[in-house]
């Protein structure tokens, strides 16, 4: 969750525009918690990553981190794997979560 003063204004207009125009995925960063969701009313994934300077305290969920996104083409789809890594209080990077999803190719939708 992003503080109101830093939140995207016009979020409904943004999601309406993305849903109408279409997108393979939406990427964003610099929040206090990595997120995976979808644009409401669609299957368009929204992937957020934590701020690189955020201190973790005791929870890897809110720790500084990054995502490695791998995209591979299959016959009629894109196979997408997101490996999330987080910086622990001991200064070591740890695997936090792996998320996989499939998106149709443009040709398979037509």
mmCIF file of C-alpha atoms in Angstrom:
data_model
loop_
_atom_site.group_PDB
_atom_site.id
_atom_site.type_symbol
_atom_site.label_atom_id
_atom_site.label_comp_id
_atom_site.label_asym_id
_atom_site.label_seq_id
_atom_site.Cartn_x
_atom_site.Cartn_y
_atom_site.Cartn_z
ATOM 1 C CA UNK A 1 0.000 0.000 0.000
ATOM 2 C CA UNK A 2 1.328 3.417 -0.944
ATOM 3 C CA UNK A 3 0.619 6.460 1.195
ATOM 4 C CA UNK A 4 -2.197 8.657 -0.136
ATOM 5 C CA UNK A 5 0.212 11.556 -0.756
ATOM 6 C CA UNK A 6 2.319 9.308 -3.034
ATOM 7 C CA UNK A 7 -0.481 7.255 -4.537
ATOM 8 C CA UNK A 8 -1.335 7.389 -8.226
ATOM 9 C CA UNK A 9 -4.109 9.910 -8.747
ATOM 10 C CA UNK A 10 -6.697 8.919 -11.306
ATOM 11 C CA UNK A 11 -6.148 5.196 -10.735
ATOM 12 C CA UNK A 12 -9.605 4.376 -12.113
ATOM 13 C CA UNK A 13 -8.847 6.269 -15.343
ATOM 14 C CA UNK A 14 -5.473 4.521 -15.616
ATOM 15 C CA UNK A 15 -6.915 1.024 -15.150
ATOM 16 C CA UNK A 16 -9.780 1.805 -17.558
ATOM 17 C CA UNK A 17 -7.260 2.916 -20.205
ATOM 18 C CA UNK A 18 -5.026 -0.146 -19.738
ATOM 19 C CA UNK A 19 -8.007 -2.503 -19.810
ATOM 20 C CA UNK A 20 -9.377 -0.839 -22.997
ATOM 21 C CA UNK A 21 -6.045 -0.675 -24.857
ATOM 22 C CA UNK A 22 -4.676 -3.952 -23.516
ATOM 23 C CA UNK A 23 -1.226 -4.720 -22.133
ATOM 24 C CA UNK A 24 0.924 -7.780 -21.618
ATOM 25 C CA UNK A 25 1.760 -6.670 -18.070
ATOM 26 C CA UNK A 26 2.213 -3.561 -15.946
ATOM 27 C CA UNK A 27 5.444 -3.093 -13.974
ATOM 28 C CA UNK A 28 5.969 -0.597 -11.173
ATOM 29 C CA UNK A 29 8.385 -0.048 -8.350
ATOM 30 C CA UNK A 30 9.307 1.863 -5.264
ATOM 31 C CA UNK A 31 6.665 0.691 -2.856
ATOM 32 C CA UNK A 32 7.124 -0.760 0.610
ATOM 33 C CA UNK A 33 5.937 -4.200 -0.359
ATOM 34 C CA UNK A 34 6.272 -6.296 -3.501
ATOM 35 C CA UNK A 35 2.890 -7.010 -5.052
ATOM 36 C CA UNK A 36 1.270 -9.255 -7.642
ATOM 37 C CA UNK A 37 -2.243 -8.435 -8.770
ATOM 38 C CA UNK A 38 -4.248 -7.853 -11.946
ATOM 39 C CA UNK A 39 -5.948 -4.868 -13.537
ATOM 40 C CA UNK A 40 -9.531 -5.192 -12.211
ATOM 41 C CA UNK A 41 -11.825 -6.879 -14.719
ATOM 42 C CA UNK A 42 -8.938 -8.319 -16.725
ATOM 43 C CA UNK A 43 -6.144 -10.871 -16.608
ATOM 44 C CA UNK A 44 -3.433 -8.214 -17.120
ATOM 45 C CA UNK A 45 -0.822 -8.803 -14.404
ATOM 46 C CA UNK A 46 0.500 -5.922 -12.306
ATOM 47 C CA UNK A 47 3.909 -6.574 -10.748
ATOM 48 C CA UNK A 48 5.420 -4.250 -8.160
ATOM 49 C CA UNK A 49 8.783 -4.406 -6.447
ATOM 50 C CA UNK A 50 9.925 -2.969 -3.146
ATOM 51 C CA UNK A 51 12.106 0.105 -2.976
ATOM 52 C CA UNK A 52 15.798 -0.805 -3.302
ATOM 53 C CA UNK A 53 16.583 1.328 -0.246
ATOM 54 C CA UNK A 54 13.823 0.028 2.036
ATOM 55 C CA UNK A 55 15.120 -1.529 5.271
ATOM 56 C CA UNK A 56 13.712 -4.926 6.046
ATOM 57 C CA UNK A 57 13.512 -5.079 9.808
ATOM 58 C CA UNK A 58 12.432 -8.694 10.285
ATOM 59 C CA UNK A 59 10.171 -9.284 7.293
ATOM 60 C CA UNK A 60 11.419 -10.247 3.830
ATOM 61 C CA UNK A 61 7.974 -9.266 2.533
ATOM 62 C CA UNK A 62 8.842 -5.579 3.004
ATOM 63 C CA UNK A 63 12.614 -5.769 2.489
ATOM 64 C CA UNK A 64 14.546 -4.069 -0.306
ATOM 65 C CA UNK A 65 14.588 -6.285 -3.335
ATOM 66 C CA UNK A 66 14.353 -6.858 -7.038
ATOM 67 C CA UNK A 67 12.525 -9.129 -9.471
ATOM 68 C CA UNK A 68 14.067 -11.176 -12.261
ATOM 69 C CA UNK A 69 11.439 -11.595 -14.968
ATOM 70 C CA UNK A 70 11.936 -14.371 -17.534
ATOM 71 C CA UNK A 71 9.681 -14.520 -20.594
ATOM 72 C CA UNK A 72 9.577 -17.525 -22.916
ATOM 73 C CA UNK A 73 7.413 -17.997 -25.989
ATOM 74 C CA UNK A 74 5.366 -21.165 -26.246
ATOM 75 C CA UNK A 75 3.080 -22.117 -29.157
ATOM 76 C CA UNK A 76 0.187 -19.770 -28.356
ATOM 77 C CA UNK A 77 1.327 -18.095 -25.160
ATOM 78 C CA UNK A 78 4.043 -16.311 -23.250
ATOM 79 C CA UNK A 79 5.254 -18.144 -20.145
ATOM 80 C CA UNK A 80 6.365 -15.590 -17.570
ATOM 81 C CA UNK A 81 8.336 -16.377 -14.416
ATOM 82 C CA UNK A 82 9.038 -13.752 -11.758
ATOM 83 C CA UNK A 83 11.760 -14.596 -9.230
ATOM 84 C CA UNK A 84 11.596 -12.156 -6.315
ATOM 85 C CA UNK A 85 14.732 -11.613 -4.243
ATOM 86 C CA UNK A 86 14.920 -9.697 -0.975
ATOM 87 C CA UNK A 87 17.722 -8.262 1.147
ATOM 88 C CA UNK A 88 17.687 -9.746 4.656
ATOM 89 C CA UNK A 89 18.873 -7.897 7.784
ATOM 90 C CA UNK A 90 22.108 -9.940 7.610
ATOM 91 C CA UNK A 91 22.898 -8.243 4.275
ATOM 92 C CA UNK A 92 22.336 -11.382 2.195
ATOM 93 C CA UNK A 93 19.963 -11.669 -0.755
ATOM 94 C CA UNK A 94 17.382 -14.422 -0.395
ATOM 95 C CA UNK A 95 14.910 -16.003 -2.793
ATOM 96 C CA UNK A 96 11.549 -14.794 -1.563
ATOM 97 C CA UNK A 97 8.937 -15.983 -4.031
ATOM 98 C CA UNK A 98 8.598 -17.420 -7.529
ATOM 99 C CA UNK A 99 5.432 -16.613 -9.439
ATOM 100 C CA UNK A 100 4.506 -18.048 -12.840
ATOM 101 C CA UNK A 101 1.752 -17.035 -15.179
ATOM 102 C CA UNK A 102 0.777 -17.351 -18.834
ATOM 103 C CA UNK A 103 -0.315 -14.628 -21.247
ATOM 104 C CA UNK A 104 -1.746 -15.290 -24.721
ATOM 105 C CA UNK A 105 0.229 -14.243 -27.771
ATOM 106 C CA UNK A 106 -1.348 -11.592 -29.941
ATOM 107 C CA UNK A 107 -1.898 -14.177 -32.673
ATOM 108 C CA UNK A 108 -3.826 -16.497 -30.336
ATOM 109 C CA UNK A 109 -6.256 -13.715 -29.411
ATOM 110 C CA UNK A 110 -7.127 -12.739 -32.997
#
